[in-house]
Coordinates of C-alpha atoms and ligand atoms in Angstrom, one line a residue:
Chain A
X270 CA -8.9 30.5 -1.7
X271 CA -10.7 29.1 1.3
X272 CA -8.7 26.7 3.5
X273 CA -9.5 23.6 5.5
X274 CA -7.9 22.9 8.9
X275 CA -7.5 19.9 11.1
X276 CA -8.7 20.9 14.6
X277 CA -9.2 17.5 16.3
X278 CA -7.3 14.2 16.3
X279 CA -7.5 10.9 18.2
X280 CA -6.3 7.4 17.9
X281 CA -6.5 4.2 19.9
X282 CA -3.4 2.1 20.9
X283 CA -2.4 0.0 18.0
X284 CA -2.3 -3.8 18.4
X285 CA -4.8 -6.6 18.6
X286 CA -8.1 -5.5 19.9
X287 CA -11.1 -7.6 21.1
X288 CA -13.6 -4.7 20.8
X289 CA -16.0 -4.4 18.0
X290 CA -14.7 -1.9 15.4
X291 CA -17.8 0.2 15.8
X292 CA -17.2 0.5 19.6
X293 CA -13.5 1.6 18.9
X294 CA -14.9 4.1 16.3
X295 CA -17.4 5.7 18.6
X296 CA -14.9 6.3 21.3
X297 CA -12.2 7.7 19.0
X298 CA -14.7 10.0 17.2
X299 CA -15.8 11.3 20.6
X300 CA -12.2 11.9 21.6
X301 CA -11.4 13.7 18.4
X302 CA -14.5 15.9 18.7
X303 CA -13.6 16.8 22.3
X304 CA -10.1 17.6 21.1
X305 CA -11.6 19.9 18.5
X306 CA -14.0 21.4 21.0
X307 CA -16.9 20.6 18.6
X308 CA -20.2 19.0 19.6
X309 CA -21.8 16.5 17.2
X310 CA -24.5 19.0 16.4
X311 CA -21.9 21.1 14.7
X312 CA -20.6 18.2 12.4
X313 CA -21.6 18.6 8.8
X314 CA -20.0 15.5 7.2
X315 CA -19.1 12.0 8.2
X316 CA -16.7 9.8 6.1
X317 CA -15.4 6.3 7.1
X318 CA -13.8 3.2 5.6
X319 CA -14.4 -0.6 5.8
X320 CA -13.4 -2.4 9.0
X321 CA -10.7 -4.6 7.4
X322 CA -9.7 -6.5 4.2
X323 CA -10.7 -9.9 5.5
X324 CA -13.4 -8.8 7.9
X325 CA -14.7 -5.7 6.1
X326 CA -18.2 -6.9 5.1
X327 CA -20.2 -4.6 7.3
X328 CA -21.9 -1.8 5.3
X329 CA -23.3 1.7 6.2
X330 CA -20.6 2.3 8.8
X331 CA -20.9 6.2 8.7
X332 CA -24.7 6.0 9.0
X333 CA -24.5 4.0 12.3
X334 CA -22.1 6.6 13.6
X335 CA -24.5 9.4 12.7
X336 CA -27.2 7.7 14.8
X337 CA -24.8 6.9 17.8
X338 CA -23.4 10.4 18.0
X339 CA -26.5 12.4 16.8
X340 CA -25.0 13.8 13.7
X341 CA -27.4 15.3 11.2
X342 CA -25.1 16.0 8.3
X343 CA -24.9 17.1 4.7
X344 CA -22.2 14.5 3.5
X345 CA -22.0 10.8 4.3
X346 CA -19.7 8.3 2.6
X347 CA -17.9 5.0 3.2
X348 CA -14.7 5.0 1.1
X349 CA -13.0 1.9 -0.1
X350 CA -9.8 2.6 -2.0
X351 CA -7.5 0.1 -0.2
X352 CA -4.7 1.6 1.8
X353 CA -5.6 5.1 0.5
X354 CA -9.2 4.9 1.8
X355 CA -9.0 7.2 4.8
X356 CA -6.8 9.7 3.1
X357 CA -9.2 9.8 0.2
X358 CA -11.8 10.6 3.0
X359 CA -9.6 13.5 4.2
X360 CA -9.2 14.7 0.7
X361 CA -12.9 14.7 0.0
X362 CA -13.7 16.4 3.3
X363 CA -11.1 19.1 2.5
X364 CA -12.5 19.7 -1.0
X365 CA -16.1 20.0 0.3
X366 CA -15.1 22.4 3.0
X367 CA -13.0 24.5 0.7
X368 CA -15.9 24.5 -1.8
X369 CA -18.2 25.9 0.9
X370 CA -20.6 23.0 0.8
X371 CA -20.0 22.0 4.4
X372 CA -18.3 23.7 7.4
X373 CA -16.9 20.6 9.2
X374 CA -16.3 16.9 8.6
X375 CA -15.5 14.0 10.9
X376 CA -13.3 11.4 9.2
X377 CA -12.8 8.1 11.1
X378 CA -11.6 4.6 10.5
X379 CA -11.7 1.5 12.7
X380 CA -10.2 -1.8 11.8
X381 CA -10.4 -5.2 13.4
X382 CA -8.8 -7.8 11.2
X383 CA -8.9 -11.6 11.1
X384 CA -5.4 -12.6 12.3
X385 CA -3.4 -14.1 9.4
X386 CA -2.0 -16.7 11.8
X387 CA -5.5 -18.0 12.4
X388 CA -5.9 -18.4 8.6
X389 CA -2.7 -20.2 8.1
X390 CA -3.5 -22.6 11.0
X391 CA -6.6 -23.8 9.2
X392 CA -6.2 -23.6 5.5
X393 CA -9.3 -25.6 4.6
X394 CA -11.6 -23.9 7.2
X395 CA -10.6 -20.4 6.0
X396 CA -10.3 -21.2 2.3
X397 CA -13.0 -18.7 1.4
X398 CA -10.8 -16.0 2.9
X399 CA -7.8 -17.2 1.0
X400 CA -9.9 -17.2 -2.2
X401 CA -11.0 -13.7 -1.4
X402 CA -7.4 -12.5 -0.9
X403 CA -6.4 -14.1 -4.2
X404 CA -9.3 -12.3 -6.0
X405 CA -7.6 -8.9 -5.3
X406 CA -5.3 -9.7 -8.2
X407 CA -6.1 -10.0 -11.9
X408 CA -6.2 -13.4 -13.6
X409 CA -2.6 -13.2 -14.8
X410 CA -1.2 -12.6 -11.3
X411 CA -3.9 -14.6 -9.3
X412 CA -3.2 -17.7 -11.4
X413 CA 0.1 -18.1 -9.6
X414 CA -1.7 -18.4 -6.3
X415 CA -0.7 -15.1 -4.7
X416 CA -2.7 -14.3 -1.6
X417 CA -0.8 -11.1 -0.6
X418 CA 1.3 -8.4 -2.3
X419 CA 4.4 -9.7 -0.5
X420 CA 6.0 -11.5 -3.5
X421 CA 5.5 -8.3 -5.6
X422 CA 7.1 -6.1 -3.0
X423 CA 9.9 -8.7 -2.7
X424 CA 10.6 -8.5 -6.4
X425 CA 10.6 -4.6 -6.3
X426 CA 13.0 -4.6 -3.3
X427 CA 15.2 -7.2 -4.9
X428 CA 15.5 -5.1 -8.1
X429 CA 16.0 -1.9 -6.1
X430 CA 18.9 -3.5 -4.2
X431 CA 20.3 -4.9 -7.4
X432 CA 20.2 -1.6 -9.4
X433 CA 21.7 0.5 -6.6
X434 CA 24.1 -1.9 -4.9
X435 CA 22.1 -1.8 -1.6
X436 CA 22.8 -4.7 0.8
X437 CA 20.7 -6.6 3.3
X438 CA 22.2 -4.6 6.3
X439 CA 21.0 -1.3 4.7
X440 CA 17.5 -2.6 4.6
X441 CA 17.6 -4.2 8.1
X442 CA 18.8 -0.9 9.5
X443 CA 15.6 0.8 8.4
X444 CA 13.5 -1.6 10.5
X445 CA 15.8 -1.0 13.4
X446 CA 15.5 2.8 13.1
X447 CA 11.7 2.7 12.9
X448 CA 11.6 0.5 16.0
X449 CA 13.8 3.1 17.8
X450 CA 11.2 5.8 16.8
X451 CA 8.3 3.6 18.0
X452 CA 10.0 3.2 21.4
X453 CA 9.2 6.9 22.0
X454 CA 5.5 6.3 21.2
X455 CA 3.3 5.0 24.0
X456 CA 0.6 3.9 21.6
X457 CA 2.8 1.9 19.2
X458 CA 2.2 -1.9 18.7
X459 CA 5.8 -2.7 19.5
X460 CA 7.8 -1.7 22.6
X461 CA 10.8 -4.1 22.4
X462 CA 14.1 -2.8 20.9
X463 CA 15.3 -4.5 17.7
X464 CA 18.9 -5.0 16.4
X465 CA 20.2 -5.5 12.8
X466 CA 21.3 -9.0 13.8
X467 CA 17.7 -9.9 15.0
X468 CA 16.2 -8.5 11.8
X469 CA 18.6 -10.5 9.6
X470 CA 18.2 -13.6 11.8
X471 CA 14.4 -13.5 11.5
X472 CA 12.6 -15.8 9.1
X473 CA 12.8 -15.0 5.4
X474 CA 9.2 -14.7 4.5
X475 CA 9.6 -14.1 0.8
X476 CA 13.2 -13.3 -0.2
X477 CA 14.6 -10.8 0.4
X478 CA 12.0 -9.8 2.9
X479 CA 12.6 -10.9 6.5
X480 CA 9.9 -11.2 9.1
X481 CA 11.0 -8.1 11.0
X482 CA 11.0 -6.1 7.7
X483 CA 7.3 -6.8 7.0
X484 CA 4.5 -4.9 8.7
X485 CA 1.8 -7.0 10.4
X486 CA -1.9 -6.5 10.2
X487 CA -3.0 -4.7 13.3
X488 CA -6.3 -3.4 14.8
X489 CA -7.0 0.1 15.9
X490 CA -9.0 3.2 15.2
X491 CA -8.4 6.9 14.5
X492 CA -10.4 10.0 13.8
X493 CA -9.6 13.5 12.4
X494 CA -11.9 16.6 12.5
X495 CA -11.6 19.0 9.6
X496 CA -13.3 22.4 9.6
X497 CA -13.3 25.6 7.4
X498 CA -11.9 28.9 8.4
X499 CA -15.1 30.1 10.1
X500 CA -14.9 27.3 12.8
X501 CA -11.1 27.2 13.0
X502 CA -10.3 30.9 13.3
X503 CA -8.4 31.8 16.4
X504 CA -7.6 28.1 17.2
X505 CA -3.9 28.2 18.0
X506 CA -3.6 24.4 17.7
X507 CA -5.3 24.3 14.2
X508 CA -3.2 22.7 11.4
X509 CA -3.9 23.8 7.8
X510 CA -4.0 21.3 5.0
X511 CA -1.9 23.6 2.7
X512 CA -1.8 21.3 -0.3
X513 CA -3.1 17.9 -1.2
X514 CA -2.9 15.8 -4.4
X515 CA -4.0 12.3 -5.5
X516 CA -2.2 10.5 -8.4
X517 CA -2.7 7.0 -9.8
X518 CA -0.8 4.9 -12.4
X519 CA -2.7 2.8 -14.9
X520 CA -1.7 -0.4 -13.1
X521 CA -3.2 -2.9 -10.7
X522 CA -0.4 -4.4 -8.6
X523 CA 2.4 -5.6 -10.9
X524 CA 3.1 -3.0 -13.7
X525 CA 3.0 -4.8 -17.1
X526 CA 5.3 -2.2 -18.5
X527 CA 8.2 -0.3 -17.0
X528 CA 10.3 -0.8 -13.9
X529 CA 8.8 -2.7 -11.0
X530 CA 10.9 -0.8 -8.5
X531 CA 9.7 2.6 -9.6
X532 CA 6.4 4.2 -8.5
X533 CA 5.7 7.3 -10.6
X534 CA 2.4 8.2 -8.9
X535 CA 4.3 9.1 -5.7
X536 CA 6.3 11.8 -7.3
X537 CA 3.3 13.2 -9.1
X538 CA 1.3 13.4 -5.9
X539 CA 4.2 15.0 -4.0
X540 CA 4.8 17.5 -6.8
X541 CA 1.2 18.5 -6.9
X542 CA 0.7 18.8 -3.2
X543 CA 4.0 20.8 -2.7
X544 CA 3.1 23.1 -5.6
X545 CA -0.3 23.9 -4.2
X546 CA 1.2 24.5 -0.7
X547 CA 3.9 26.8 -2.0
X548 CA 6.6 24.8 -0.1
X549 CA 9.5 22.8 -1.5
X550 CA 10.5 19.3 -0.3
X551 CA 13.4 20.9 1.5
X552 CA 11.0 22.8 3.7
X553 CA 9.5 19.7 5.2
X554 CA 10.5 19.2 8.8
X555 CA 8.6 16.0 9.6
X556 CA 6.9 13.4 7.4
X557 CA 4.9 10.2 7.7
X558 CA 5.5 7.9 4.8
X559 CA 3.5 4.8 4.0
X560 CA 6.1 2.0 3.7
X561 CA 4.7 -1.4 4.5
X562 CA 8.1 -3.0 4.2
X563 CA 11.5 -1.9 5.4
X564 CA 12.8 -2.1 1.8
X565 CA 10.0 0.2 0.5
X566 CA 10.9 3.0 2.9
X567 CA 14.0 4.3 1.0
X568 CA 12.2 3.9 -2.3
X569 CA 9.3 6.0 -1.1
X570 CA 11.7 8.7 0.4
X571 CA 13.3 8.9 -3.1
X572 CA 10.1 9.0 -5.0
X573 CA 8.8 11.8 -2.8
X574 CA 11.9 13.8 -3.7
X575 CA 13.7 13.7 -0.3
X576 CA 16.7 11.9 -1.8
X577 CA 18.0 11.1 -5.3
X578 CA 17.4 7.5 -6.6
X579 CA 19.6 5.0 -4.7
X580 CA 20.7 7.5 -2.1
X581 CA 18.2 7.1 0.7
X582 CA 19.8 4.0 2.4
X583 CA 23.0 6.0 3.0
X584 CA 21.0 9.0 4.2
X585 CA 19.1 6.8 6.6
X586 CA 22.4 5.2 7.9
X587 CA 23.8 8.7 8.4
X588 CA 20.9 9.7 10.6
X589 CA 19.5 12.2 8.2
X590 CA 15.9 10.9 8.6
X591 CA 15.8 10.7 12.4
X592 CA 15.8 13.0 15.4
X593 CA 18.4 15.7 14.8
X594 CA 18.5 15.0 11.0
X595 CA 17.4 17.3 8.2
X596 CA 13.9 15.7 8.0
X597 CA 12.3 13.5 10.6
X598 CA 10.6 10.6 8.7
X599 CA 8.1 8.3 10.4
X600 CA 8.6 9.5 14.0
X601 CA 5.5 7.4 14.9
X602 CA 7.5 4.2 14.1
X603 CA 5.9 3.9 10.7
X604 CA 3.9 1.0 9.5
X605 CA 6.5 -1.5 10.7
X606 CA 6.7 -0.4 14.3
X607 CA 3.7 1.9 15.1
X608 CA 1.6 -0.9 13.6
X609 CA -0.5 -1.2 10.4
X610 CA -4.3 -1.3 10.5
X611 CA -4.3 -0.5 6.8
X612 CA -7.7 1.3 6.6
X613 CA -6.7 3.4 9.7
X614 CA -3.1 4.0 8.7
X615 CA -3.5 7.3 6.8
X616 CA -5.4 8.8 9.7
X617 CA -2.6 7.6 12.1
X618 CA -0.2 9.5 9.8
X619 CA -2.3 12.6 9.9
X620 CA -2.6 12.3 13.7
X621 CA 1.2 12.1 14.1
X622 CA 1.9 15.1 11.9
X623 CA -0.8 17.2 13.6
X624 CA 0.6 16.3 17.0
X625 CA 4.1 17.3 15.7
X626 CA 3.0 20.6 14.3
X627 CA 1.0 21.4 17.5
X628 CA 4.2 20.6 19.5
X629 CA 2.3 17.8 21.3
X630 CA 4.4 14.8 20.2
X631 CA 6.0 14.3 23.6
X632 CA 9.3 12.5 23.4
X633 CA 9.0 12.2 19.6
X634 CA 8.7 16.0 19.1
X635 CA 10.7 17.5 16.3
X636 CA 11.7 20.9 17.8
X637 CA 10.2 23.8 15.8
X638 CA 8.3 21.6 13.4
X639 CA 6.4 24.0 11.1
X640 CA 5.7 22.1 7.9
X641 CA 4.8 18.4 7.7
X642 CA 4.0 15.9 4.9
X643 CA 1.7 12.8 4.8
X644 CA 2.1 10.1 2.1
X645 CA -0.4 7.3 1.6
X646 CA -0.7 4.6 -1.0
X647 CA -3.0 1.8 -2.2
X648 CA -2.4 -1.6 -3.8
X649 CA 1.2 -2.1 -4.7
X650 CA 1.7 1.7 -4.6
X651 CA -0.4 1.9 -7.8
X652 CA -1.9 5.1 -6.4
X653 CA -0.7 7.7 -3.9
X654 CA -2.0 10.7 -2.0
X655 CA 0.3 13.4 -0.5
X656 CA -0.7 16.2 1.9
X657 CA 1.4 19.1 3.0
X658 CA 0.4 20.6 6.4
X659 CA 1.5 23.6 8.3
X660 CA 0.5 25.6 11.4
X661 CA -2.5 27.9 11.0
X662 CA -1.4 31.5 10.9
X663 CA -4.3 33.8 12.2
X664 CA -2.5 37.1 11.9
Chain B
X331 CA -11.9 -27.1 -2.5
X332 CA -12.3 -25.2 -5.8
X333 CA -8.8 -24.0 -6.7
X334 CA -9.6 -23.1 -10.3
X335 CA -8.0 -19.7 -11.2
X336 CA -10.3 -16.7 -11.4
X337 CA -11.1 -15.7 -15.0
X338 CA -11.8 -12.0 -15.1
X339 CA -13.0 -11.9 -18.7
X340 CA -13.3 -13.7 -22.0
X341 CA -9.7 -12.7 -22.9
X342 CA -8.4 -14.5 -19.8
X343 CA -10.4 -17.6 -20.5
X344 CA -9.0 -17.6 -24.0
X345 CA -5.4 -17.0 -22.9
X346 CA -5.5 -19.9 -20.4
X347 CA -7.3 -22.3 -22.8
X348 CA -4.7 -21.5 -25.5
X349 CA -2.0 -22.3 -22.9
X350 CA -3.5 -25.7 -22.4
X351 CA -2.7 -26.3 -26.1
X352 CA 0.8 -25.0 -25.6
X353 CA 0.1 -21.7 -27.3
X354 CA 1.5 -18.6 -25.7
X355 CA -0.5 -15.8 -27.3
X356 CA -2.1 -12.4 -26.7
X357 CA -4.5 -10.0 -28.3
X358 CA -3.7 -7.6 -31.1
X359 CA -6.3 -4.9 -32.1
X360 CA -7.4 -5.3 -35.7
X361 CA -8.5 -1.7 -35.6
X362 CA -5.3 0.1 -34.7
X363 CA -2.6 -2.7 -34.7
X364 CA -1.8 -2.3 -31.0
X365 CA -0.5 -5.5 -29.3
X366 CA -1.5 -5.9 -25.6
X367 CA -0.2 -7.8 -22.7
X368 CA -2.1 -9.1 -20.8
X369 CA -4.8 -9.8 -23.5
X370 CA -7.6 -7.3 -23.5
X371 CA -11.3 -7.4 -24.4
X372 CA -11.2 -3.7 -25.2
X373 CA -8.2 -2.0 -26.8
X374 CA -7.0 0.8 -24.5
X375 CA -5.5 2.6 -27.5
X376 CA -8.7 2.9 -29.7
X377 CA -11.5 1.3 -27.7
X378 CA -11.9 -1.3 -30.5
X379 CA -13.2 -4.8 -29.6
X380 CA -12.1 -6.7 -32.7
X381 CA -9.1 -8.7 -31.7
X382 CA -6.8 -11.3 -33.2
X383 CA -4.5 -13.6 -31.3
X384 CA -0.8 -13.4 -32.0
X385 CA 2.2 -15.2 -30.7
X386 CA 4.1 -13.8 -27.7
X387 CA 8.0 -14.1 -27.7
X388 CA 9.1 -17.3 -26.1
X389 CA 12.4 -15.8 -24.9
X390 CA 12.8 -13.2 -22.2
X391 CA 14.9 -11.6 -19.5
X392 CA 14.5 -12.3 -15.8
X393 CA 13.9 -9.0 -14.1
X394 CA 13.2 -10.2 -10.6
X395 CA 12.3 -13.4 -8.7
X396 CA 11.2 -14.5 -5.3
X397 CA 9.9 -17.6 -3.5
X398 CA 6.4 -17.7 -2.1
X399 CA 5.5 -20.3 0.5
X400 CA 1.8 -19.5 1.3
X401 CA -0.1 -19.5 -1.9
X402 CA -2.9 -21.3 -3.7
X403 CA -1.6 -24.3 -5.8
X404 CA 2.0 -24.1 -4.5
X405 CA 2.0 -25.8 -1.1
X406 CA 5.7 -26.2 -1.4
X407 CA 7.7 -23.0 -1.7
X408 CA 7.8 -22.1 -5.3
X409 CA 9.7 -19.6 -7.4
X410 CA 7.7 -16.7 -8.8
X411 CA 9.4 -14.3 -11.3
X412 CA 8.9 -11.3 -13.5
X413 CA 10.1 -11.8 -17.1
X414 CA 10.5 -9.1 -19.6
X415 CA 9.4 -9.9 -23.1
X416 CA 11.0 -7.5 -25.6
X417 CA 8.6 -4.9 -27.0
X418 CA 5.7 -6.5 -25.0
X419 CA 6.2 -5.9 -21.3
X420 CA 6.5 -7.8 -18.0
X421 CA 5.0 -11.2 -17.4
X422 CA 4.4 -12.7 -13.9
X423 CA 5.3 -16.3 -14.2
X424 CA 6.7 -19.4 -12.4
X425 CA 10.4 -19.9 -12.8
X426 CA 11.4 -23.6 -13.2
X427 CA 14.8 -23.5 -11.4
X428 CA 16.0 -23.5 -7.8
X429 CA 15.9 -20.0 -6.3
X430 CA 19.6 -20.1 -5.4
X431 CA 20.7 -20.7 -9.0
X432 CA 19.0 -17.6 -10.4
X433 CA 20.2 -14.1 -11.0
X434 CA 18.7 -10.9 -12.4
X435 CA 19.3 -10.4 -16.1
X436 CA 19.6 -14.0 -17.2
X437 CA 17.8 -15.2 -20.3
X438 CA 14.8 -17.5 -19.8
X439 CA 12.6 -19.5 -22.2
X440 CA 8.9 -20.3 -22.2
X441 CA 7.4 -23.6 -21.2
X442 CA 4.1 -24.8 -20.0
X443 CA 3.5 -26.2 -16.6
X444 CA 0.6 -28.1 -15.1
X445 CA 0.1 -27.3 -11.4
X446 CA -0.6 -30.1 -8.9
X447 CA -4.3 -29.2 -9.0
X448 CA -4.3 -29.5 -12.8
X449 CA -4.2 -26.0 -14.0
X450 CA -2.2 -25.2 -17.2
X451 CA 0.1 -22.2 -16.7
X452 CA 3.2 -20.8 -18.2
X453 CA 6.6 -21.0 -16.7
X454 CA 10.1 -19.9 -17.8
X455 CA 13.4 -21.7 -17.5
X456 CA 17.0 -20.5 -17.7
X457 CA 18.3 -21.1 -21.2
X458 CA 22.0 -21.9 -20.4
Ligands
LIG263 ZN1 -6.9 -0.5 -31.0

């Protein structure tokens, strides 16, 4: 079976950016191609995502990049699948490469979002944006005025805590740990330490979610270069995409049947990706997991199979998911502390795992990291993609 | 400011107009007998489009609840909940009680509620 490899990665600092997302995108694409040692004339495919949820109205993003970088290619696509978008892009690039249709693909995402604070400061002036946010949800959810998935996540976390006897400190500790991870990342949005007292003392946004337990919308850009074996062969820094699986539940935001604190698509995606790769969950050395809220992190670790239901908070408290633990989860700081430009986030996760497997993660390096996992999701974790990555073996 | 709720299809229009009359109903497929929630214009079980409207249970169990501050048609923080209707499924609704007085698992009962901007919606209230 033909394989696909990641041979180039790049990301901007994560935070609030003034630059046009196209400008961020061009620079990050060039950096990833330089990292791959590939000139634009060798790029066969170009896939990107919208520039944001609120601001993402510009079309034909990949086409403009083709012109700017001089890429005459055989695949071009702008993907919009919410939070999964840029990992759908990686998945399609991998499939086309494995199928022999293209030899290389540049996947990029750049996001510059309208700051939510600005919206709240002028409800009337930005009412069209609030209506647009409300229209993400079906009539039976939208009627109650929701303009973000926050209340749905709040209810899932509340039930998870209720069913497993998890307390507020357990959840706050997750935010603190992710901040500790981010302090080792020079490109993270946050560089101030955080304590459990500060988390629990921060404003309750939507109970039980505190301000410091909720990821903010950030700006940033990232790019990943995938190639087939022909172009990757001999590259000692190449990372193989050993398995990848996408899985969706038949739900849109709140599930109308079943348990709101369970997310079956995560386990199906993980199972499929692991099976294809030939690895078991216990083989994973380092993982990037898409948890937009502190309370969602333990649930995702459990759905992925790292821990049994209800057991992740204790595992996190015991240091089993940090440096020196059995699996290093979200060494980047995760969505909460690396920062969360949603359309870019999956690529940021791939960048981190590639850096870890190359041994180029600096102070965040997991010694001897050989197998990594990326998990991404869309909506209210209505769909998930899991990728298993390992170091290319050219012997 | 147009704050009218978004109606995604004819089933939603019908559901909310029935609520205005105090009716809490959903679709049942005449072809295969499947009851849906939310109401559907196409039956996911048999793809039939011939629906009748049947009563939903007016008693349920509170699965989860929270308070949202920034939302259309609830300028004041308001309690949003998820209520399980037996043999039907989960309903997103307003809970007519102070947040602090609620707990997971309590029994709640249906009522209608007219929002400050004049929209007829359902809400549930603890039965004790
Ligand atoms: Zn039917």
